[in-house]
PDB file of C-alpha atoms in Angstrom:
ATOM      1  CA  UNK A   1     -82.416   5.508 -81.070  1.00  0.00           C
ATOM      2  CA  UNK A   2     -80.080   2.622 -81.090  1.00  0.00           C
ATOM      3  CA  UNK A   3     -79.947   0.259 -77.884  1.00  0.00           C
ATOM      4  CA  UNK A   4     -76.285  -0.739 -77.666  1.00  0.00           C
ATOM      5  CA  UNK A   5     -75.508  -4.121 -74.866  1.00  0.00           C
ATOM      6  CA  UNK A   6     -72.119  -5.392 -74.582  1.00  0.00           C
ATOM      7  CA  UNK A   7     -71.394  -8.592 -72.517  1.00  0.00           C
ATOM      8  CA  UNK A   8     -69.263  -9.171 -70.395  1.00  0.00           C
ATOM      9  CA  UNK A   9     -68.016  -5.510 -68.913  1.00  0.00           C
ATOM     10  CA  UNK A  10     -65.145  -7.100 -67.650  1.00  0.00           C
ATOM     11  CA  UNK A  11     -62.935 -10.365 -68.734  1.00  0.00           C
ATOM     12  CA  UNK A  12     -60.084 -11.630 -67.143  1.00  0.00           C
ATOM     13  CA  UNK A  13     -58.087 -14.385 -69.139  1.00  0.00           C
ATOM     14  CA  UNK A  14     -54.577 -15.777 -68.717  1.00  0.00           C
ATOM     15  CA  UNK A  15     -52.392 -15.206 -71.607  1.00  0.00           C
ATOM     16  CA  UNK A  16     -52.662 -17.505 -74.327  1.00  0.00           C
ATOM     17  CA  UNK A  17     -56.441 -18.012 -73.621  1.00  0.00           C
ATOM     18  CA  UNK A  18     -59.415 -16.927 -75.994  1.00  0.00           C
ATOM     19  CA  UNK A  19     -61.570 -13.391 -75.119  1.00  0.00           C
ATOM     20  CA  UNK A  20     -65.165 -13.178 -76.866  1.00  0.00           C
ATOM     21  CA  UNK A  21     -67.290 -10.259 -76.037  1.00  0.00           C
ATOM     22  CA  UNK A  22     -70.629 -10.008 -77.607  1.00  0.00           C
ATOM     23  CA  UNK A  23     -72.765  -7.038 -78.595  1.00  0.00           C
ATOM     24  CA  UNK A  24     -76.258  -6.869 -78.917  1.00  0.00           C
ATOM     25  CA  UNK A  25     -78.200  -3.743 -81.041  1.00  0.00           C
ATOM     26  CA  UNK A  26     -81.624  -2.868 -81.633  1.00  0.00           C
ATOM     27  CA  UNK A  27     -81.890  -0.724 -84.773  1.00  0.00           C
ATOM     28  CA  UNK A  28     -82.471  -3.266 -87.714  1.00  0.00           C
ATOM     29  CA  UNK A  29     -80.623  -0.785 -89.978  1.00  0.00           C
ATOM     30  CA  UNK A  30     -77.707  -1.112 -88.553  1.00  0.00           C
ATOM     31  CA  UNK A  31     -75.841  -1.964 -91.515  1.00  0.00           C
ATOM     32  CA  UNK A  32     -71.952  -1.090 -90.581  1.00  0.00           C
ATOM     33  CA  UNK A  33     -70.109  -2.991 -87.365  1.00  0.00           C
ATOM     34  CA  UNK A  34     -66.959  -1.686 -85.894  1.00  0.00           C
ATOM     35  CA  UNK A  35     -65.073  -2.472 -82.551  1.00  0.00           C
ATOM     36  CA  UNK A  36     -62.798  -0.145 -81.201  1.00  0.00           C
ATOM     37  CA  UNK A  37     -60.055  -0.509 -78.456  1.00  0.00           C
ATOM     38  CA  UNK A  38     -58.787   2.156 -75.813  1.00  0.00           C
ATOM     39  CA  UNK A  39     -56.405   1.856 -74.076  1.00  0.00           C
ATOM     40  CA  UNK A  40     -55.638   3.250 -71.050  1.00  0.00           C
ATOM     41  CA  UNK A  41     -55.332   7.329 -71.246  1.00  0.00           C
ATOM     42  CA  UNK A  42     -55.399   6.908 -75.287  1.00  0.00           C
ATOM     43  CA  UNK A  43     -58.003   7.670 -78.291  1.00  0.00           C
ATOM     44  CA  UNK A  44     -60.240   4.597 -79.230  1.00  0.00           C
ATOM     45  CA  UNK A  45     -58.980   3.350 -82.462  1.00  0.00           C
ATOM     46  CA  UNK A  46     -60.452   1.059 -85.301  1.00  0.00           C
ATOM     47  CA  UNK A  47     -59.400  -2.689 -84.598  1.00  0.00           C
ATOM     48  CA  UNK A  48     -61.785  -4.440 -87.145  1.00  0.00           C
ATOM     49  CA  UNK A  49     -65.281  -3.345 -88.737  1.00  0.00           C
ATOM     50  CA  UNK A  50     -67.586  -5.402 -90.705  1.00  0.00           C
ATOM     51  CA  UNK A  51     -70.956  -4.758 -93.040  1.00  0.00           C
ATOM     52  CA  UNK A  52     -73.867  -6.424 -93.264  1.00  0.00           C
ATOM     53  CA  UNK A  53     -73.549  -8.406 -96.352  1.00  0.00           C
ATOM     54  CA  UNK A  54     -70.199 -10.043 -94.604  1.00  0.00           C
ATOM     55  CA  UNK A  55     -71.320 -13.056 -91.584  1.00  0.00           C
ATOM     56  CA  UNK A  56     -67.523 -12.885 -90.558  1.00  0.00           C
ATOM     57  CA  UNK A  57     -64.008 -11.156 -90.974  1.00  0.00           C
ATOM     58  CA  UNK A  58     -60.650 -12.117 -89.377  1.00  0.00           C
ATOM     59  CA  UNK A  59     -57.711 -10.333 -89.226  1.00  0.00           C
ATOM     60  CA  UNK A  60     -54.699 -12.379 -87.839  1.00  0.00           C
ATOM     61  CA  UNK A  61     -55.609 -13.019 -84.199  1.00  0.00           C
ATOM     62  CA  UNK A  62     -58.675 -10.929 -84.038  1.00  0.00           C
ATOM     63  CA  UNK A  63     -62.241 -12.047 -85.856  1.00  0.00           C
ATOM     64  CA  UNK A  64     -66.121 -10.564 -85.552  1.00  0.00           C
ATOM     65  CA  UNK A  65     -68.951 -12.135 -86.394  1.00  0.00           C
ATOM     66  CA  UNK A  66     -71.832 -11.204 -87.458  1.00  0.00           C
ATOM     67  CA  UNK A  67     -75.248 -12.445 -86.841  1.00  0.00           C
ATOM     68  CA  UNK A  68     -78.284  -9.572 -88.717  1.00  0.00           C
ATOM     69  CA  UNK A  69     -81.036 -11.659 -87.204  1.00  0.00           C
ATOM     70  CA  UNK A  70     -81.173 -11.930 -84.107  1.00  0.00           C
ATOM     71  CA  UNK A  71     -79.261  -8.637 -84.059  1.00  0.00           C
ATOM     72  CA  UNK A  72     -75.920  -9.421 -82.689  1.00  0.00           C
ATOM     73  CA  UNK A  73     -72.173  -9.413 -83.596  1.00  0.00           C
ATOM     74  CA  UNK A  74     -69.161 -10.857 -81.566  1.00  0.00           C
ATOM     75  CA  UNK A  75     -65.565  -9.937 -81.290  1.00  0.00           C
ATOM     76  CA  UNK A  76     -62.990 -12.753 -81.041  1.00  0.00           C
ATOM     77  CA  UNK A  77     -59.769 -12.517 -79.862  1.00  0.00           C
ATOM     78  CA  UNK A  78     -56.946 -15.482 -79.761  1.00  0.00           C
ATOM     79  CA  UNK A  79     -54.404 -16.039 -78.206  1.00  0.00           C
ATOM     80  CA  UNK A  80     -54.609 -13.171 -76.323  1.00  0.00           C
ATOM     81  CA  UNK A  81     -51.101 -11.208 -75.155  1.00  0.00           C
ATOM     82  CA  UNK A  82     -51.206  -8.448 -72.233  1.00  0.00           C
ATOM     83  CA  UNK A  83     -50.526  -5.252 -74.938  1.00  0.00           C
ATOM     84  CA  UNK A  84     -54.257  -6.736 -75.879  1.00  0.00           C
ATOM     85  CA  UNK A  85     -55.274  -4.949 -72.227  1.00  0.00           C
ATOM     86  CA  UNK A  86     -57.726  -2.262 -72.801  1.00  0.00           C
ATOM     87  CA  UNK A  87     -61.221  -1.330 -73.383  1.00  0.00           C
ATOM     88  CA  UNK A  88     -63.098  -2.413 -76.239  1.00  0.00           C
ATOM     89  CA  UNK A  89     -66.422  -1.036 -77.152  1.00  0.00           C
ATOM     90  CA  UNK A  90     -69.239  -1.764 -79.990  1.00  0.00           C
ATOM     91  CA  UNK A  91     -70.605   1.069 -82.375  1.00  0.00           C
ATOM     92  CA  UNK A  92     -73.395  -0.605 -84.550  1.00  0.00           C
ATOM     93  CA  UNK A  93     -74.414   2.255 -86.716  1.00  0.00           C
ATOM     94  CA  UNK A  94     -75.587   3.247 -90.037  1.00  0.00           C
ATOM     95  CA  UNK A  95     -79.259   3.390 -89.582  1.00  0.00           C
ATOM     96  CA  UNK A  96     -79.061   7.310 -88.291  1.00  0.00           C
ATOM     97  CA  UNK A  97     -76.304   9.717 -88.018  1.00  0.00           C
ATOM     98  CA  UNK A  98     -75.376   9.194 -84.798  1.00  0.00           C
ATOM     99  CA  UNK A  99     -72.996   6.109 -83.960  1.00  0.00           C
ATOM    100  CA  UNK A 100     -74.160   4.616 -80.820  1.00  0.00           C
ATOM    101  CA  UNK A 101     -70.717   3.296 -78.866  1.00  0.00           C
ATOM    102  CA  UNK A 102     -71.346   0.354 -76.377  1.00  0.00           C
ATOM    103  CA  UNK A 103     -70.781   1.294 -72.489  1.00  0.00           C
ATOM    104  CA  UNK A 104     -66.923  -0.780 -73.093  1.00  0.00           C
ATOM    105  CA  UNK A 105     -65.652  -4.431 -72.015  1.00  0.00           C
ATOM    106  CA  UNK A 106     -62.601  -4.056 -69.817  1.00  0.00           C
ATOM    107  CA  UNK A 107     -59.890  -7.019 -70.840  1.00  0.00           C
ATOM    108  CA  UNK A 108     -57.263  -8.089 -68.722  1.00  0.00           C
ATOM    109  CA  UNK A 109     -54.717 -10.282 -69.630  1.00  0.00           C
ATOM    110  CA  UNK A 110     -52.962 -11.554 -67.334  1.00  0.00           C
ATOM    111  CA  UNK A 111     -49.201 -12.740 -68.118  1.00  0.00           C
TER     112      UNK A 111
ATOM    113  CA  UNK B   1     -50.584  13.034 -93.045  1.00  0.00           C
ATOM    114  CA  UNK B   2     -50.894  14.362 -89.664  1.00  0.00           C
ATOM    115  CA  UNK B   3     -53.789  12.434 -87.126  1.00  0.00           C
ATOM    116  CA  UNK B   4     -56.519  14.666 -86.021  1.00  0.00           C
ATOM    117  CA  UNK B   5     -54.953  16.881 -83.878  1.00  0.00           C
ATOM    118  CA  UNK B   6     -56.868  18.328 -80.509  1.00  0.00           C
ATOM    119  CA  UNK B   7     -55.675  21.374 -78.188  1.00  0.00           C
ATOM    120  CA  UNK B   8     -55.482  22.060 -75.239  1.00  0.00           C
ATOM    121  CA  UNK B   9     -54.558  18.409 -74.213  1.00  0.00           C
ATOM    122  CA  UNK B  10     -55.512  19.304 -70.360  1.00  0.00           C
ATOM    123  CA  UNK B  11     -57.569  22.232 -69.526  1.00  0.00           C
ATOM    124  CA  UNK B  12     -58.373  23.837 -65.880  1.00  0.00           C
ATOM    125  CA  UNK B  13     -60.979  25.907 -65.492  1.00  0.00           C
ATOM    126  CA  UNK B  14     -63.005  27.234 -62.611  1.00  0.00           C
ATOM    127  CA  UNK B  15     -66.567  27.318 -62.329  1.00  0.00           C
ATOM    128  CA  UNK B  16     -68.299  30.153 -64.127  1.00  0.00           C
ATOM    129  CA  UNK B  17     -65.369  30.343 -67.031  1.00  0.00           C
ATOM    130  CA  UNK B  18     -65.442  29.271 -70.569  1.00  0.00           C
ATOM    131  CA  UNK B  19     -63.824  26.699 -71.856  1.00  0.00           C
ATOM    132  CA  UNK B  20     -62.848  26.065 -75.695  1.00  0.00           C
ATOM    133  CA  UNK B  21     -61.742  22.538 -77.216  1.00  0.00           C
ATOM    134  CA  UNK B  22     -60.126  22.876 -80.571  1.00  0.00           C
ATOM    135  CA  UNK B  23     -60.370  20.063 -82.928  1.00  0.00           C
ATOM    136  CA  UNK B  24     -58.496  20.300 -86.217  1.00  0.00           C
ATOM    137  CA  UNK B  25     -59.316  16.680 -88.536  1.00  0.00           C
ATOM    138  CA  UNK B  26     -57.763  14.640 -90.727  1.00  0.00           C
ATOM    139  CA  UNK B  27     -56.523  16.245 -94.313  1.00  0.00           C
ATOM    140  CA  UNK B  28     -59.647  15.390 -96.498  1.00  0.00           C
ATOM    141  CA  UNK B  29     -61.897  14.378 -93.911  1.00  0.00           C
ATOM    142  CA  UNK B  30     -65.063  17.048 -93.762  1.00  0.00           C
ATOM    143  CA  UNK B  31     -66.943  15.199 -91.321  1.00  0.00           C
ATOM    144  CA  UNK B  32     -66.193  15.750 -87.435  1.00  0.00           C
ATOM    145  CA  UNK B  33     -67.952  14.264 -84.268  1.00  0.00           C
ATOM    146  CA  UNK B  34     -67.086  15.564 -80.808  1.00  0.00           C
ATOM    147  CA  UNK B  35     -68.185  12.762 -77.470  1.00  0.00           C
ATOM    148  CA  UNK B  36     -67.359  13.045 -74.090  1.00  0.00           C
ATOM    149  CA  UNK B  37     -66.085  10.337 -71.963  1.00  0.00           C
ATOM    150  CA  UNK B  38     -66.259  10.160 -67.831  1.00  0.00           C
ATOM    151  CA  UNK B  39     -64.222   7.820 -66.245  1.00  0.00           C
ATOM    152  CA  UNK B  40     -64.977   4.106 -66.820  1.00  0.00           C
ATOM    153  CA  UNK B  41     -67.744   4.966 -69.219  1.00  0.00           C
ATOM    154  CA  UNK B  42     -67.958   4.453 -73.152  1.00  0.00           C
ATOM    155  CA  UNK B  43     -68.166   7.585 -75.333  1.00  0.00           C
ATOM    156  CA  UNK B  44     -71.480   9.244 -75.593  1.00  0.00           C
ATOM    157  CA  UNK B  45     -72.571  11.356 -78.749  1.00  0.00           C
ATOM    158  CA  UNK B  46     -72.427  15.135 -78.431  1.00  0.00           C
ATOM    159  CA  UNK B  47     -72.605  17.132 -81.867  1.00  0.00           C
ATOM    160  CA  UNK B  48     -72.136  16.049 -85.753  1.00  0.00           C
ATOM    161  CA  UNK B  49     -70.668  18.926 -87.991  1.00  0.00           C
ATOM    162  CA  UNK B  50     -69.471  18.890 -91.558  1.00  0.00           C
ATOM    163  CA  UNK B  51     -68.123  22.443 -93.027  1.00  0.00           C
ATOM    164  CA  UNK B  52     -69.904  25.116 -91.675  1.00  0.00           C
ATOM    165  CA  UNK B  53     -73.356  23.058 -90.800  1.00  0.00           C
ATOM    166  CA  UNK B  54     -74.219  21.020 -87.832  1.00  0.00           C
ATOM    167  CA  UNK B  55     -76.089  18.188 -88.850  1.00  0.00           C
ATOM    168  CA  UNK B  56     -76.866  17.275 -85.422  1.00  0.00           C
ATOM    169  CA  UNK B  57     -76.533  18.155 -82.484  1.00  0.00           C
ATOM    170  CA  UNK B  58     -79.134  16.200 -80.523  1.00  0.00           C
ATOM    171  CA  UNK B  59     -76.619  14.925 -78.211  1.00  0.00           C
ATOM    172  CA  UNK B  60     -75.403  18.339 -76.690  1.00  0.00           C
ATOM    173  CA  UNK B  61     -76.807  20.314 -73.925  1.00  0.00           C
ATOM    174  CA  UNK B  62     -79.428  23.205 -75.040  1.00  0.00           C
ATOM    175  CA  UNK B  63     -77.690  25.765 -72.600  1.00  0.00           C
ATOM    176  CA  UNK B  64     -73.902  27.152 -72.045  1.00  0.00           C
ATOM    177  CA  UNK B  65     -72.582  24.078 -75.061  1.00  0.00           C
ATOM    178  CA  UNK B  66     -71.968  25.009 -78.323  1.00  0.00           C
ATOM    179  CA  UNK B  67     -70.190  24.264 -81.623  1.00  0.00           C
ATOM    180  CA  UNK B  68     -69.087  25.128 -85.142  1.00  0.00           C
ATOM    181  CA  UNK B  69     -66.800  23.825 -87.542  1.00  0.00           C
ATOM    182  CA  UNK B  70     -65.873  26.904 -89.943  1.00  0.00           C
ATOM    183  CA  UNK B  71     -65.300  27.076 -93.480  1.00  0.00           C
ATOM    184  CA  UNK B  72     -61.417  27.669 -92.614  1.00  0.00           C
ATOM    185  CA  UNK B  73     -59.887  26.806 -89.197  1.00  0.00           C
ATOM    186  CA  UNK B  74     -60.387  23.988 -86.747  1.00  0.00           C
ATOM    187  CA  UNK B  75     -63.701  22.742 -85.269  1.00  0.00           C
ATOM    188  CA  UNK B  76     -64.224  24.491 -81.845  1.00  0.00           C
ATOM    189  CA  UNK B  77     -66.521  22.920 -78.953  1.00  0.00           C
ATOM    190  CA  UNK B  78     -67.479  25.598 -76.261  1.00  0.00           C
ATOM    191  CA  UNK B  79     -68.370  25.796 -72.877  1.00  0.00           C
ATOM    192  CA  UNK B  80     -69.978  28.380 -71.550  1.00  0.00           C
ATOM    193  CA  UNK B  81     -70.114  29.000 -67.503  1.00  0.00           C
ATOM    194  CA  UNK B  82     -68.210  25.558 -66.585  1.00  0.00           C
ATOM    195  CA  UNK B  83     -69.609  23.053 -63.448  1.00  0.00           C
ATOM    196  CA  UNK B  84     -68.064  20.508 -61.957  1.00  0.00           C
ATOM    197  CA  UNK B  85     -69.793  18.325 -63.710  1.00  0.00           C
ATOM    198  CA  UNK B  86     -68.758  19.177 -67.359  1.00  0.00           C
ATOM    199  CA  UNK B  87     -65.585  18.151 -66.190  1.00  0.00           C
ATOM    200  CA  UNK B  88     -64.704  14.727 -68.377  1.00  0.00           C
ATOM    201  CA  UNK B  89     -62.690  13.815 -70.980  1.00  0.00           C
ATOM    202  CA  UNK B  90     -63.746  15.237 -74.984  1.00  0.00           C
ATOM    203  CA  UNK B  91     -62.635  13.424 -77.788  1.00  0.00           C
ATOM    204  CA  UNK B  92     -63.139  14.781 -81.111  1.00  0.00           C
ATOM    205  CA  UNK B  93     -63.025  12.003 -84.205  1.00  0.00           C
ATOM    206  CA  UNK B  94     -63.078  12.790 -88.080  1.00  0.00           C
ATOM    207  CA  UNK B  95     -64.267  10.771 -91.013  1.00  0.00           C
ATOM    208  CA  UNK B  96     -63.619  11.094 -95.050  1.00  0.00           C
ATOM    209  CA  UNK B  97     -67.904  10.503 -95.074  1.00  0.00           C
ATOM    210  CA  UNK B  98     -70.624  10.141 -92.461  1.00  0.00           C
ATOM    211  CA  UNK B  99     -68.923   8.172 -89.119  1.00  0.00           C
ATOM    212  CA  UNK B 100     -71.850   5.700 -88.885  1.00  0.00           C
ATOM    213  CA  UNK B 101     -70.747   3.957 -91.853  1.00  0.00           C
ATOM    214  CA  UNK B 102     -67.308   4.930 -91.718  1.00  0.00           C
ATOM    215  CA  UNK B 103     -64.141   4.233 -90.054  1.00  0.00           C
ATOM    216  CA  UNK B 104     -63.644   7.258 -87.337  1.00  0.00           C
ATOM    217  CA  UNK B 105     -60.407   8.471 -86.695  1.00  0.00           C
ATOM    218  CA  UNK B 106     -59.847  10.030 -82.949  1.00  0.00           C
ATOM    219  CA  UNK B 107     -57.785  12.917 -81.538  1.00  0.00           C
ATOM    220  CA  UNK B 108     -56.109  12.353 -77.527  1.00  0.00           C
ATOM    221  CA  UNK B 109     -59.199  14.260 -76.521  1.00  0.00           C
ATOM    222  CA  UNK B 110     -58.884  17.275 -73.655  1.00  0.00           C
ATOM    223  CA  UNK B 111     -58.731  16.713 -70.259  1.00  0.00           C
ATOM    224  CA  UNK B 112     -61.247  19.231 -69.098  1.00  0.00           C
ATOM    225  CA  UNK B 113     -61.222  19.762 -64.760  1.00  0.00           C
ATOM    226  CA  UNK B 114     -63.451  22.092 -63.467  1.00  0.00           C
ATOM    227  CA  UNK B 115     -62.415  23.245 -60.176  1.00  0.00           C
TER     228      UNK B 115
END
C-alpha cells in the first residue's frame, strides 16, 4: 500500500508569513494529488489537486507542486490569514482504490 | 444540489448496542467511501462501495462492521456490539467516479461515543 509522510505536523507562522508543508509518497502510480483542509469540528474539503502531467498549479494565494521523481509534492500557502487555521492533509492516490490521506499538518496563524 | 448529507450527526451508544451511520451522497455521484477519524489523527480508509457492490473493504474490521450501499436508499455503515474504542468520528465522502482520482466530497461525519 501507499506510504503517506507529511512534514511538518505542526506550523506556527505570524500572519502575513509563508506556510509550506511537504508530502512525501511511495506508490510510483500515484498519478492524482489533492490537499484537503479541516477545520476544526468540520468535513475535510478539496483546496487544490493536481495530476501528474502538471509540475505546478496555483490558485490565488495557495500553489502545489509537484515533483514525480523523487516522489514528492508541496503545498504553498501565502500570505497566510488566521481563517487559513486548520488541518491540512495529503491524499496521493490513483495507483489503487484506496486514497491514502496523510496523518494532517496543524497550521496556526497567528494574528 | 444538496452536499452529501450524513445522520445521526452525534450518536450515544452503550457497549454491546448497534450502531447505524447513514450516508446519503451527492445527486449523481455512485461512488461512496466511509473513514473514521480519532482525535488529532488524519482519516483512515474503511470501506469503498458503488451501487449495491463493495469494491473494497480491506480497511474495515472482519467482525461486528459492516456495510452496503443499496440500489435505492442511503449508504448505511453498521456496528455491531459497540466498544469504547469504536468510538471516533465517521465521515462518509462521495465521488461522480473512483475517489483516488477524483475530487471527494465529505458529509459532517457522526459523532459516535460509546459509553
Amino acid at each position: 500500500g501507499e506510504n503517506v509522510e507529511q512534514h511538518p505536523s505542526t506550523l506556527s507562522v505570524q500572519e502575513g508569513d509563508s506556510a509550506v508543508i511537504k508530502c512525501t509518497y511511495s506508490d510510483s502510480a500515484s498519478n492524482y494529488f489533492p490537499w484537503y483542509k479541516q477545520e476544526l469540528g468540520k468535513r475535510p474539503q478539496l483546496i487544490i489537486d493536481i495530476r501528474s502531467n502538471v509540475g505546478e498549479k496555483k490558485d490565488q494565494r495557495i500553489a502545489v507542486t509537484l515533483n514525480k521523481t523523487a516522489k514528492h509534492f508541496s503545498l504553498h500557502i501565502t500570505e497566510t490569514q488566521p481563517e487559513d487555521s486548520a488541518v491540512y492533509f495529503c491524499v496521493p492516490s490513483g495507483g489503487s482504490y484506496i486514497p491514502t490521506f496523510g496523518r494532517g499538518t496543524s497550521l496556526i496563524v497567528h494574528p | 444540489n444538496a452536499g452529501v448529507m450524513q445522520n445521526p450527526r452525534h450518536l450515544v451508544r452503550r457497549r454491546g448496542q448497534e450502531a447505524r451511520l447513514r450516508c446519503s451522497p451527492m445527486k449523481g455521484h455512485s461512488h461512496v467511501y466511509w473513514y473514521r477519524q480519532l482525535p488529532e489523527e488524519g482519516l483512515k480508509f474503511m470501506v469503498y462501495l458503488q451501487k449495491e457492490n463493495i469494491i473494497d473493504e480491506s480497511g474495515m474490521p472482519k467482525e461486528r462492521f459492516s456495510a452496503e450501499f443499496p440500489k435505492e436508499g442511503p449508504s448505511i455503515l453498521r456496528i455491531q456490539q459497540v466498544v469504547r474504542g469504536d468510538s471516533a468520528a465517521y465521515f462518509c465522502a462521495s465521488s461522480p467516479g473512483q475517489g483516488s482520482r477524483n475530487e471527494q466530497f465529505f458529509g459532517p461525519g457522526t459523532r459516535l461515543t460509546v459509553l
